[in-house]
Amino acid sequence: ASPAADASALCAALFDAYALLLGSDELLLGTLERIRAGNWAPGALRQTIEEHCGRFAAMDDPYLRERGADLRSLGQRILVRLVGGRRTPAYPPGTLLVGERIDVMDLAEVPEGCLAGIVCAQGSTLSHVAILAHARGIPAVMGVGDYPLHRLDGRTLMLDGYLGRVYVDPEAEALRELERIQGAERAMAAELSHWRQGPASTADGLPVALRVNLAAPAEVDLALGAGAEGVGLYRTEHPFMLHDRFPSEDEQVQLYRHVLAAFAPRSVTIRTLDAGGDKALPYLPVREDNPFLGWRGIRMTLDHPEVFVAQIRAMLRASQGLGNLRVLLPMVSGLAELERALDLLDRVYDQFVRDEGPTPRPPIGAMIEVPSAVYQAEAIARRVDFLSVGTNDLTQYLLAVDRTNPRVAPLLEALHPAVIRALRDIADAAQAAGKPVGCCGELAGEPGAALLLLGLGFDELSMSVTALPRIRRAVHRFTGERVQGLAQGALRCDRAQAVHDILEEALAESGLGALGAVAP
Ligand code: PEP
Ligand code: MG
């Protein structure tokens, strides 16, 4: 399904839920009772709604607290109708919705294709409006707080949905810069459209597996269109975050089957739930002082084996008749937890075969993204079928730099010599154990770094769908010998800047200067 189709299905489900809420006896009877007691209709309705909202607001669960906000906004709409209605404003193309509260119905009022962004004083990424905007690729900056939003009416705004920033009346120079970036992106996309097909290989014909990272089933079509050779990382926590409870085994089967069937016979690597850190589940609120050093990934699922077992069973069921499933375990920090996870997996698999008949055993991989796992990479590799390096976390843990903290962002340097040596050690460990090794962190989608990874001995690169064509093009310009030479050069550097220089020079020499290497 396209993101828009997903979004409208979600919209329809929400409107059904609102209709049920509005028709509920509690709301109607409570209002009628107040009218009979002598209150006027708008006042009676307002008080009944407030009473209900108060109950939601007192709940511990942040998801349910958000539903209280939905109810209040529904109530306000009815009140507006009761006291004389209001005109629906005109929404020209490029509309930005700015408000104290913006709800799903505000979104639905704007004609398709006219909405360019959302700025909301309240709400969070948990609000449905933010979820829907995200599914439609519309930037939404939520929770801007006390800013007097009425002052924004009629002003020019520039939104950065990634960083959650709003620029008011940006200077002409900033606007020109934005237009320049947009233009350059369009031109590059047009040029790269020739690099969307065929197996990827180096200039001397060595095959390279280029796969995609997926978070939502809606990205499947895009990934197929970009010629991905399968999925190197399917982050299952995203569908888990969009639910209001743990998705059932049956619901997970549907989700996984969609992706597995779309890519078959190409392999699809499904990662077990990697919640925690900056990916909290709305229905499992956890308060920790250091969430990135806390209850994350495999630590959480090993404490909740029922979640792990249901997920593995769902993957096995979804892959029946396809045989292209690979399972990936996140945040492995030592052998004890790896062995516990493998033991659970074996038990689920054996039971599954007893119940359902012969089923191919999926290859199992471990992510290497915690420094302790780097030092045990060979022992880990001997116990699994493949390794996959998560450079996003590996960099933050090796350099002690929180990947979500803007203040220390310049220190988050994935081409730091320490990271490069760790990558070399992991590749060597995988080779010693005779197992393939891939990289599924953002680094794999940067042209210079992708060449470096290949030179270090990585077999597979998995990246966001937009990076795929430019990486295919870059790989095609370099021989196996040349990328090995680049890796040797990078290993001799004792500063990240020197590594950037080597990679940028190599790209420029092969006519790819405009792409740049990894941004410092
Ligand atoms: C990583 O850490 O590099 C990775 C791929 O996983 P995530 O970004 O989901 O933590
Ligand atoms: Mg990670």
Short mmCIF file of C-alpha atoms and ligand atoms in Angstrom, two decimals:
data_model
loop_
_atom_site.label_atom_id
_atom_site.label_comp_id
_atom_site.label_asym_id
_atom_site.label_seq_id
_atom_site.Cartn_x
_atom_site.Cartn_y
_atom_site.Cartn_z
CA ALA A 1 0.00 0.00 0.00
CA SER A 2 1.16 3.57 -0.60
CA PRO A 3 1.73 5.84 2.43
CA ALA A 4 -1.39 7.78 1.43
CA ALA A 5 -3.49 4.58 1.33
CA ASP A 6 -2.13 3.56 4.74
CA ALA A 7 -2.94 6.99 6.06
CA SER A 8 -6.50 6.96 4.76
CA ALA A 9 -7.11 3.46 6.21
CA LEU A 10 -5.84 4.75 9.55
CA CYS A 11 -8.08 7.83 9.19
CA ALA A 12 -11.13 5.66 8.51
CA ALA A 13 -10.41 3.51 11.57
CA LEU A 14 -10.05 6.64 13.73
CA PHE A 15 -13.28 8.17 12.47
CA ASP A 16 -15.08 4.88 13.32
CA ALA A 17 -13.66 5.08 16.82
CA TYR A 18 -14.78 8.74 17.16
CA ALA A 19 -18.29 7.86 15.97
CA LEU A 20 -18.48 5.16 18.65
CA LEU A 21 -17.25 7.58 21.30
CA LEU A 22 -19.80 10.24 20.32
CA GLY A 23 -22.65 7.74 20.27
CA SER A 24 -21.72 6.25 23.64
CA ASP A 25 -24.42 6.10 26.29
CA GLU A 26 -22.18 7.73 28.85
CA LEU A 27 -21.78 10.89 26.81
CA LEU A 28 -25.45 11.12 25.74
CA LEU A 29 -27.00 10.15 29.07
CA GLY A 30 -24.64 12.41 31.02
CA THR A 31 -25.55 15.38 28.79
CA LEU A 32 -29.32 14.65 28.93
CA GLU A 33 -29.18 14.37 32.70
CA ARG A 34 -27.59 17.81 32.98
CA ILE A 35 -30.15 19.31 30.56
CA ARG A 36 -32.99 17.83 32.65
CA ALA A 37 -31.37 19.32 35.73
CA GLY A 38 -31.83 22.74 34.11
CA ASN A 39 -28.51 23.28 32.27
CA TRP A 40 -28.57 24.63 28.69
CA ALA A 41 -27.50 22.16 25.98
CA PRO A 42 -24.04 23.58 25.16
CA GLY A 43 -23.18 23.87 28.86
CA ALA A 44 -24.43 20.35 29.59
CA LEU A 45 -22.35 18.87 26.79
CA ARG A 46 -19.25 20.86 27.77
CA GLN A 47 -19.43 19.70 31.39
CA THR A 48 -19.96 16.06 30.41
CA ILE A 49 -17.01 16.15 28.04
CA GLU A 50 -14.81 17.85 30.64
CA GLU A 51 -15.71 15.16 33.16
CA HIS A 52 -14.63 12.44 30.70
CA CYS A 53 -11.46 14.29 29.71
CA GLY A 54 -10.56 14.60 33.40
CA ARG A 55 -10.65 10.82 33.66
CA PHE A 56 -8.34 10.41 30.67
CA ALA A 57 -5.96 13.10 31.96
CA ALA A 58 -5.55 11.25 35.28
CA MET A 59 -4.40 8.07 33.54
CA ASP A 60 -0.76 7.00 33.76
CA ASP A 61 -0.64 5.68 30.24
CA PRO A 62 0.51 8.46 27.86
CA TYR A 63 -1.41 6.91 24.95
CA LEU A 64 -4.72 7.09 26.85
CA ARG A 65 -3.98 10.66 27.97
CA GLU A 66 -3.72 11.59 24.27
CA ARG A 67 -7.17 10.06 23.65
CA GLY A 68 -8.55 12.55 26.20
CA ALA A 69 -7.29 15.33 23.91
CA ASP A 70 -9.15 13.72 20.99
CA LEU A 71 -12.36 13.74 23.00
CA ARG A 72 -12.01 17.40 23.96
CA SER A 73 -11.52 18.45 20.37
CA LEU A 74 -14.55 16.40 19.25
CA GLY A 75 -16.61 18.13 21.95
CA GLN A 76 -15.45 21.57 20.79
CA ARG A 77 -16.61 20.81 17.28
CA ILE A 78 -20.09 19.88 18.43
CA LEU A 79 -20.25 23.00 20.57
CA VAL A 80 -19.30 25.17 17.61
CA ARG A 81 -22.19 23.62 15.64
CA LEU A 82 -24.59 24.04 18.57
CA VAL A 83 -23.88 27.76 18.85
CA GLY A 84 -24.06 28.60 15.16
CA GLY A 85 -21.35 26.78 13.22
CA ARG A 86 -18.27 28.18 11.51
CA ARG A 87 -17.01 28.64 8.01
CA THR A 88 -14.47 26.19 6.70
CA PRO A 89 -11.45 28.29 5.69
CA ALA A 90 -9.95 28.04 2.21
CA TYR A 91 -6.77 25.98 2.11
CA PRO A 92 -4.46 26.95 -0.76
CA PRO A 93 -1.66 24.64 -1.91
CA GLY A 94 1.31 24.90 0.45
CA THR A 95 -0.90 25.36 3.55
CA LEU A 96 0.81 25.13 6.93
CA LEU A 97 -1.55 24.26 9.76
CA VAL A 98 -0.50 26.14 12.90
CA GLY A 99 -2.41 25.80 16.17
CA GLU A 100 -2.59 25.21 19.89
CA ARG A 101 -4.16 21.82 19.13
CA ILE A 102 -4.44 20.23 15.70
CA ASP A 103 -6.39 17.03 15.34
CA VAL A 104 -7.09 14.44 12.70
CA MET A 105 -10.23 16.23 11.58
CA ASP A 106 -8.32 19.47 10.96
CA LEU A 107 -6.03 17.41 8.79
CA ALA A 108 -8.95 15.82 6.93
CA GLU A 109 -10.38 19.30 6.11
CA VAL A 110 -7.36 20.26 4.02
CA PRO A 111 -7.76 19.05 0.41
CA GLU A 112 -5.38 16.28 -0.69
CA GLY A 113 -2.01 17.66 -1.80
CA CYS A 114 -2.48 21.13 -0.24
CA LEU A 115 -0.94 20.46 3.18
CA ALA A 116 2.77 21.34 3.41
CA GLY A 117 3.38 21.11 7.16
CA ILE A 118 2.10 21.29 10.73
CA VAL A 119 3.22 23.33 13.74
CA CYS A 120 1.45 22.48 16.97
CA ALA A 121 1.91 23.96 20.46
CA GLN A 122 0.76 20.80 22.18
CA GLY A 123 0.96 17.11 21.37
CA SER A 124 3.80 14.76 20.81
CA THR A 125 4.89 12.21 18.27
CA LEU A 126 2.28 9.99 19.90
CA SER A 127 -0.58 12.19 18.70
CA HIS A 128 -2.40 10.61 15.83
CA VAL A 129 -2.02 13.76 13.80
CA ALA A 130 1.76 13.38 13.96
CA ILE A 131 1.53 9.70 13.03
CA LEU A 132 -0.68 10.48 10.04
CA ALA A 133 1.47 13.39 8.90
CA HIS A 134 4.52 11.15 9.07
CA ALA A 135 2.82 8.44 6.99
CA ARG A 136 2.06 11.07 4.34
CA GLY A 137 5.58 12.50 4.34
CA ILE A 138 4.42 15.87 5.76
CA PRO A 139 6.74 17.55 8.29
CA ALA A 140 5.05 18.02 11.68
CA VAL A 141 6.73 19.98 14.48
CA MET A 142 4.85 19.06 17.65
CA GLY A 143 5.00 20.44 21.18
CA VAL A 144 6.54 23.87 20.45
CA GLY A 145 5.18 25.07 23.81
CA ASP A 146 4.29 28.60 24.87
CA TYR A 147 5.16 30.50 21.69
CA PRO A 148 2.35 32.96 20.76
CA LEU A 149 1.28 31.11 17.65
CA HIS A 150 -1.25 33.77 16.52
CA ARG A 151 1.75 35.91 15.58
CA LEU A 152 2.64 33.40 12.89
CA ASP A 153 -0.52 34.07 10.85
CA GLY A 154 0.40 35.25 7.37
CA ARG A 155 4.17 34.96 8.00
CA THR A 156 6.57 32.88 5.94
CA LEU A 157 7.65 29.72 7.73
CA MET A 158 10.33 27.18 6.92
CA LEU A 159 10.00 23.81 8.72
CA ASP A 160 12.64 21.24 9.49
CA GLY A 161 10.62 18.17 10.38
CA TYR A 162 13.74 16.09 11.10
CA LEU A 163 15.14 18.40 13.76
CA GLY A 164 11.73 19.74 14.85
CA ARG A 165 12.65 23.36 14.01
CA VAL A 166 10.52 26.24 12.74
CA TYR A 167 12.16 29.26 11.06
CA VAL A 168 9.96 32.40 11.11
CA ASP A 169 10.41 34.84 8.19
CA PRO A 170 13.68 33.23 7.15
CA GLU A 171 16.20 35.59 5.57
CA ALA A 172 16.27 35.67 1.77
CA GLU A 173 19.62 33.94 1.93
CA ALA A 174 18.21 31.00 3.97
CA LEU A 175 15.32 30.64 1.54
CA ARG A 176 17.72 30.68 -1.40
CA GLU A 177 19.80 28.02 0.32
CA LEU A 178 16.67 25.90 0.81
CA GLU A 179 15.71 26.29 -2.83
CA ARG A 180 19.25 25.47 -3.90
CA ILE A 181 19.22 22.27 -1.84
CA GLN A 182 15.80 21.30 -3.18
CA GLY A 183 16.95 21.94 -6.76
CA ALA A 184 20.17 19.96 -6.29
CA GLU A 185 18.20 17.08 -4.79
CA ARG A 186 15.83 17.05 -7.77
CA ALA A 187 18.68 17.13 -10.29
CA MET A 188 20.58 14.37 -8.54
CA ALA A 189 17.45 12.21 -8.28
CA ALA A 190 16.90 12.56 -12.04
CA GLU A 191 20.50 11.64 -12.81
CA LEU A 192 20.50 8.69 -10.44
CA SER A 193 17.31 7.23 -11.84
CA HIS A 194 19.53 5.27 -14.28
CA TRP A 195 21.11 3.50 -11.33
CA ARG A 196 18.02 1.80 -10.06
CA GLN A 197 18.41 -1.60 -11.66
CA GLY A 198 20.55 -4.65 -11.98
CA PRO A 199 22.81 -6.41 -9.52
CA ALA A 200 25.47 -4.18 -8.02
CA SER A 201 29.11 -4.97 -8.68
CA THR A 202 32.52 -3.31 -8.60
CA ALA A 203 34.22 -2.09 -11.79
CA ASP A 204 35.99 -5.47 -12.06
CA GLY A 205 32.77 -7.42 -11.63
CA LEU A 206 32.84 -8.42 -7.94
CA PRO A 207 29.21 -8.72 -6.79
CA VAL A 208 28.12 -6.55 -3.84
CA ALA A 209 24.82 -7.11 -2.01
CA LEU A 210 23.03 -3.76 -1.70
CA ARG A 211 19.96 -4.06 0.49
CA VAL A 212 17.51 -1.65 2.09
CA ASN A 213 16.54 -0.69 5.61
CA LEU A 214 12.77 -0.65 6.10
CA ALA A 215 10.65 0.68 8.95
CA ALA A 216 7.16 0.50 7.47
CA PRO A 217 5.51 -1.86 4.99
CA ALA A 218 4.55 1.26 3.00
CA GLU A 219 8.23 1.60 1.95
CA VAL A 220 8.24 -1.77 0.17
CA ASP A 221 7.24 -0.46 -3.27
CA LEU A 222 9.85 2.28 -3.17
CA ALA A 223 12.53 -0.24 -2.22
CA LEU A 224 11.54 -2.59 -5.05
CA GLY A 225 11.60 0.34 -7.47
CA ALA A 226 15.15 1.18 -6.37
CA GLY A 227 16.30 -2.33 -7.31
CA ALA A 228 17.17 -3.44 -3.76
CA GLU A 229 18.55 -6.93 -3.49
CA GLY A 230 16.41 -7.69 -0.48
CA VAL A 231 16.00 -6.15 2.95
CA GLY A 232 19.08 -5.94 5.17
CA LEU A 233 17.19 -4.53 8.15
CA TYR A 234 13.47 -4.43 8.85
CA ARG A 235 13.08 -2.41 12.07
CA THR A 236 10.01 -4.02 13.63
CA GLU A 237 9.71 -1.51 16.47
CA HIS A 238 7.95 0.99 14.23
CA PRO A 239 4.75 -1.07 13.77
CA PHE A 240 4.96 -1.84 17.50
CA MET A 241 5.08 1.90 18.26
CA LEU A 242 2.00 2.64 16.15
CA HIS A 243 -0.15 0.22 18.14
CA ASP A 244 -1.81 0.89 21.47
CA ARG A 245 -0.74 -2.55 22.77
CA PHE A 246 1.65 -5.32 21.72
CA PRO A 247 0.50 -6.39 18.23
CA SER A 248 -0.88 -9.94 18.28
CA GLU A 249 0.91 -12.83 16.59
CA ASP A 250 -1.70 -12.79 13.80
CA GLU A 251 -1.26 -9.04 13.22
CA GLN A 252 2.50 -9.52 13.01
CA VAL A 253 2.11 -12.38 10.52
CA GLN A 254 0.22 -10.01 8.18
CA LEU A 255 2.89 -7.32 8.47
CA TYR A 256 5.86 -9.61 7.91
CA ARG A 257 4.17 -11.65 5.16
CA HIS A 258 3.62 -8.48 3.14
CA VAL A 259 7.35 -7.68 3.14
CA LEU A 260 8.58 -11.28 2.74
CA ALA A 261 6.22 -11.97 -0.19
CA ALA A 262 7.07 -8.70 -1.94
CA PHE A 263 10.81 -9.46 -1.95
CA ALA A 264 10.81 -13.26 -2.40
CA PRO A 265 13.06 -14.94 -3.41
CA ARG A 266 15.37 -12.13 -2.20
CA SER A 267 16.12 -12.36 1.51
CA VAL A 268 14.41 -10.21 4.14
CA THR A 269 16.21 -9.67 7.44
CA ILE A 270 13.68 -9.06 10.19
CA ARG A 271 15.13 -7.69 13.40
CA THR A 272 13.50 -8.71 16.68
CA LEU A 273 12.00 -5.84 18.64
CA ASP A 274 14.60 -3.13 19.39
CA ALA A 275 12.45 -0.89 21.60
CA GLY A 276 13.94 1.27 24.36
CA GLY A 277 16.53 4.05 24.05
CA ASP A 278 14.73 6.73 22.04
CA LYS A 279 12.08 4.27 20.83
CA ALA A 280 9.63 3.97 23.71
CA LEU A 281 6.50 1.88 23.35
CA PRO A 282 3.45 3.98 24.30
CA TYR A 283 1.91 1.07 26.18
CA LEU A 284 5.06 0.12 28.09
CA PRO A 285 6.22 3.36 29.72
CA VAL A 286 9.68 2.97 31.26
CA ARG A 287 11.48 5.73 33.16
CA GLU A 288 15.27 5.49 33.06
CA ASP A 289 18.03 8.04 33.64
CA ASN A 290 20.15 6.61 30.81
CA PRO A 291 17.77 4.90 28.40
CA PHE A 292 20.49 4.17 25.81
CA LEU A 293 22.36 2.24 28.51
CA GLY A 294 19.18 0.69 29.79
CA TRP A 295 16.42 -1.70 28.93
CA ARG A 296 16.90 -1.86 25.17
CA GLY A 297 16.61 -4.42 22.39
CA ILE A 298 17.36 -7.99 23.31
CA ARG A 299 17.57 -7.07 27.03
CA MET A 300 13.90 -6.15 27.02
CA THR A 301 12.69 -9.10 24.95
CA LEU A 302 14.66 -11.64 27.00
CA ASP A 303 12.85 -10.28 30.07
CA HIS A 304 9.58 -10.71 28.16
CA PRO A 305 10.04 -14.08 26.45
CA GLU A 306 6.33 -14.14 25.54
CA VAL A 307 6.93 -11.09 23.27
CA PHE A 308 10.04 -12.68 21.75
CA VAL A 309 8.34 -16.05 21.19
CA ALA A 310 5.24 -14.51 19.57
CA GLN A 311 7.47 -12.46 17.27
CA ILE A 312 9.58 -15.43 16.16
CA ARG A 313 6.47 -17.57 15.63
CA ALA A 314 4.93 -14.78 13.56
CA MET A 315 8.10 -14.56 11.42
CA LEU A 316 8.14 -18.34 10.85
CA ARG A 317 4.44 -18.41 9.96
CA ALA A 318 4.83 -15.43 7.62
CA SER A 319 7.74 -17.03 5.77
CA GLN A 320 6.04 -20.36 5.10
CA GLY A 321 6.39 -21.38 1.47
CA LEU A 322 8.78 -18.46 0.82
CA GLY A 323 11.98 -19.47 2.64
CA ASN A 324 13.58 -16.01 2.42
CA LEU A 325 13.50 -15.03 6.12
CA ARG A 326 16.62 -14.06 8.09
CA VAL A 327 16.33 -13.15 11.78
CA LEU A 328 18.52 -10.48 13.37
CA LEU A 329 19.13 -9.96 17.11
CA PRO A 330 19.80 -6.34 18.25
CA MET A 331 22.01 -4.99 21.06
CA VAL A 332 23.91 -8.22 21.73
CA SER A 333 26.51 -7.36 24.39
CA GLY A 334 27.84 -10.80 25.33
CA LEU A 335 27.59 -14.54 24.86
CA ALA A 336 25.21 -15.22 27.74
CA GLU A 337 22.33 -13.23 26.29
CA LEU A 338 23.09 -14.41 22.77
CA GLU A 339 22.95 -18.04 23.91
CA ARG A 340 19.69 -17.45 25.78
CA ALA A 341 18.15 -15.91 22.68
CA LEU A 342 19.43 -18.73 20.45
CA ASP A 343 18.13 -21.31 22.88
CA LEU A 344 14.67 -19.71 22.87
CA LEU A 345 14.78 -19.50 19.08
CA ASP A 346 15.67 -23.20 18.82
CA ARG A 347 12.82 -24.16 21.08
CA VAL A 348 10.28 -22.07 19.17
CA TYR A 349 11.58 -23.45 15.87
CA ASP A 350 11.48 -27.11 17.01
CA GLN A 351 7.93 -26.72 18.32
CA PHE A 352 6.92 -24.97 15.10
CA VAL A 353 8.22 -27.86 12.99
CA ARG A 354 6.40 -30.37 15.23
CA ASP A 355 3.14 -28.43 14.81
CA GLU A 356 3.36 -27.27 11.20
CA GLY A 357 5.69 -29.75 9.49
CA PRO A 358 9.09 -29.26 7.80
CA THR A 359 10.09 -25.58 7.62
CA PRO A 360 13.52 -24.26 6.58
CA ARG A 361 15.48 -22.95 9.55
CA PRO A 362 16.05 -19.21 8.95
CA PRO A 363 19.64 -17.94 9.16
CA ILE A 364 20.13 -16.09 12.45
CA GLY A 365 22.34 -13.01 12.71
CA ALA A 366 23.67 -10.90 15.56
CA MET A 367 24.07 -7.13 15.46
CA ILE A 368 27.46 -5.83 16.49
CA GLU A 369 26.75 -2.39 17.90
CA VAL A 370 28.01 -2.54 21.50
CA PRO A 371 31.79 -2.26 22.09
CA SER A 372 31.92 -5.46 24.16
CA ALA A 373 30.55 -7.36 21.15
CA VAL A 374 33.42 -6.04 19.00
CA TYR A 375 35.90 -7.76 21.29
CA GLN A 376 33.89 -10.98 21.14
CA ALA A 377 32.91 -10.73 17.49
CA GLU A 378 34.60 -14.00 16.51
CA ALA A 379 32.97 -15.99 19.33
CA ILE A 380 29.62 -14.44 18.42
CA ALA A 381 30.12 -15.14 14.71
CA ARG A 382 30.81 -18.81 15.43
CA ARG A 383 27.39 -19.13 17.09
CA VAL A 384 25.31 -17.40 14.39
CA ASP A 385 24.97 -17.43 10.59
CA PHE A 386 25.90 -13.80 9.90
CA LEU A 387 26.91 -10.53 11.55
CA SER A 388 25.39 -7.11 10.90
CA VAL A 389 27.11 -4.00 12.22
CA GLY A 390 24.94 -1.16 13.52
CA THR A 391 27.32 1.77 13.13
CA ASN A 392 24.78 4.27 14.51
CA ASP A 393 24.93 2.72 17.96
CA LEU A 394 28.49 1.45 17.67
CA THR A 395 29.67 5.03 17.08
CA GLN A 396 27.68 6.47 19.98
CA TYR A 397 28.89 3.78 22.40
CA LEU A 398 32.53 3.76 21.27
CA LEU A 399 32.82 7.55 21.39
CA ALA A 400 30.48 8.07 24.39
CA VAL A 401 28.34 10.52 22.39
CA ASP A 402 24.53 10.35 22.74
CA ARG A 403 23.22 10.03 19.19
CA THR A 404 20.12 12.14 20.02
CA ASN A 405 21.82 15.06 21.80
CA PRO A 406 22.24 18.06 19.43
CA ARG A 407 24.83 19.68 21.73
CA VAL A 408 27.38 16.93 21.16
CA ALA A 409 26.35 16.11 17.57
CA PRO A 410 29.67 17.36 16.05
CA LEU A 411 31.49 14.70 18.10
CA LEU A 412 29.42 11.86 16.64
CA GLU A 413 32.04 11.01 14.02
CA ALA A 414 31.44 7.66 12.34
CA LEU A 415 34.79 7.88 10.53
CA HIS A 416 36.72 8.30 13.78
CA PRO A 417 39.88 6.15 13.56
CA ALA A 418 38.63 4.13 16.58
CA VAL A 419 35.43 3.25 14.72
CA ILE A 420 37.35 2.27 11.59
CA ARG A 421 39.63 -0.04 13.58
CA ALA A 422 36.59 -1.61 15.24
CA LEU A 423 35.03 -2.18 11.81
CA ARG A 424 38.25 -3.82 10.60
CA ASP A 425 38.35 -6.10 13.66
CA ILE A 426 34.72 -7.14 13.14
CA ALA A 427 35.30 -7.91 9.44
CA ASP A 428 38.42 -9.95 10.32
CA ALA A 429 36.53 -11.83 13.06
CA ALA A 430 33.70 -12.71 10.67
CA GLN A 431 36.21 -13.94 8.12
CA ALA A 432 38.03 -16.07 10.71
CA ALA A 433 34.69 -17.67 11.63
CA GLY A 434 33.78 -18.11 7.95
CA LYS A 435 30.60 -15.99 8.27
CA PRO A 436 29.37 -13.07 6.14
CA VAL A 437 29.27 -9.57 7.62
CA GLY A 438 27.14 -6.59 6.64
CA CYS A 439 26.62 -3.02 7.77
CA CYS A 440 23.11 -1.63 8.29
CA GLY A 441 23.94 1.69 9.98
CA GLU A 442 23.62 5.06 8.18
CA LEU A 443 27.31 4.84 7.26
CA ALA A 444 26.54 2.21 4.60
CA GLY A 445 24.50 4.82 2.70
CA GLU A 446 27.40 7.33 2.44
CA PRO A 447 29.34 6.83 -0.83
CA GLY A 448 32.90 7.16 0.49
CA ALA A 449 32.18 5.14 3.61
CA ALA A 450 30.46 2.42 1.57
CA LEU A 451 33.67 1.98 -0.46
CA LEU A 452 35.68 1.89 2.75
CA LEU A 453 33.43 -0.83 4.20
CA LEU A 454 33.85 -2.95 1.08
CA GLY A 455 37.61 -2.48 1.28
CA LEU A 456 37.57 -3.64 4.90
CA GLY A 457 35.91 -6.89 3.80
CA PHE A 458 32.18 -6.24 4.31
CA ASP A 459 29.97 -8.42 2.09
CA GLU A 460 26.69 -6.57 2.37
CA LEU A 461 25.56 -2.95 2.72
CA SER A 462 22.05 -2.09 3.85
CA MET A 463 20.81 1.49 3.62
CA SER A 464 17.84 3.80 3.29
CA VAL A 465 16.08 3.44 -0.03
CA THR A 466 17.08 6.92 -1.23
CA ALA A 467 20.80 6.14 -0.87
CA LEU A 468 20.69 2.97 -2.95
CA PRO A 469 21.17 4.34 -6.51
CA ARG A 470 24.11 6.58 -5.61
CA ILE A 471 25.85 3.75 -3.75
CA ARG A 472 25.33 1.41 -6.72
CA ARG A 473 26.87 4.05 -8.97
CA ALA A 474 29.84 4.67 -6.67
CA VAL A 475 30.58 0.94 -6.24
CA HIS A 476 30.51 0.49 -10.00
CA ARG A 477 33.39 2.95 -10.47
CA PHE A 478 35.90 1.22 -8.19
CA THR A 479 37.75 -2.09 -8.46
CA GLY A 480 38.13 -4.51 -5.55
CA GLU A 481 41.84 -3.69 -5.39
CA ARG A 482 41.18 0.06 -5.29
CA VAL A 483 38.72 -0.16 -2.36
CA GLN A 484 41.18 -2.33 -0.44
CA GLY A 485 43.83 0.33 -1.03
CA LEU A 486 41.41 2.98 0.29
CA ALA A 487 40.77 0.92 3.43
CA GLN A 488 44.51 0.49 4.05
CA GLY A 489 44.98 4.24 3.65
CA ALA A 490 42.11 4.99 6.06
CA LEU A 491 43.52 2.58 8.66
CA ARG A 492 46.78 4.53 8.67
CA CYS A 493 45.01 7.83 9.54
CA ASP A 494 44.94 9.00 13.11
CA ARG A 495 42.28 11.68 12.58
CA ALA A 496 38.78 11.49 11.12
CA GLN A 497 39.47 14.50 8.89
CA ALA A 498 42.30 12.65 7.15
CA VAL A 499 39.89 9.77 6.40
CA HIS A 500 37.36 12.22 4.95
CA ASP A 501 40.10 13.71 2.78
CA ILE A 502 41.16 10.31 1.40
CA LEU A 503 37.60 9.30 0.57
CA GLU A 504 36.61 12.64 -0.95
CA GLU A 505 39.72 12.67 -3.09
CA ALA A 506 39.01 9.14 -4.33
CA LEU A 507 35.41 10.06 -5.20
CA ALA A 508 36.53 13.23 -6.97
CA GLU A 509 39.14 11.32 -8.99
CA SER A 510 36.45 9.02 -10.28
CA GLY A 511 34.19 11.94 -11.18
CA LEU A 512 31.87 11.67 -8.21
CA GLY A 513 32.99 14.78 -6.40
CA ALA A 514 29.53 16.29 -6.43
CA LEU A 515 28.25 13.52 -4.21
CA GLY A 516 30.75 14.22 -1.44
CA ALA A 517 31.71 11.68 1.16
CA VAL A 518 30.35 11.37 4.67
CA ALA A 519 29.42 14.80 6.00
CA PRO A 520 31.88 15.70 8.76
C1 PEP B 1 22.40 0.99 14.24
O1 PEP B 1 22.46 1.14 15.47
O2 PEP B 1 23.29 1.33 13.46
C2 PEP B 1 21.20 0.39 13.63
C3 PEP B 1 21.16 0.04 12.37
O3 PEP B 1 20.10 0.25 14.42
P1 PEP B 1 19.18 1.47 14.92
O4 PEP B 1 19.57 2.71 14.17
O5 PEP B 1 17.78 1.03 14.66
O6 PEP B 1 19.52 1.53 16.38
MG MG B 2 21.11 0.12 16.78
#
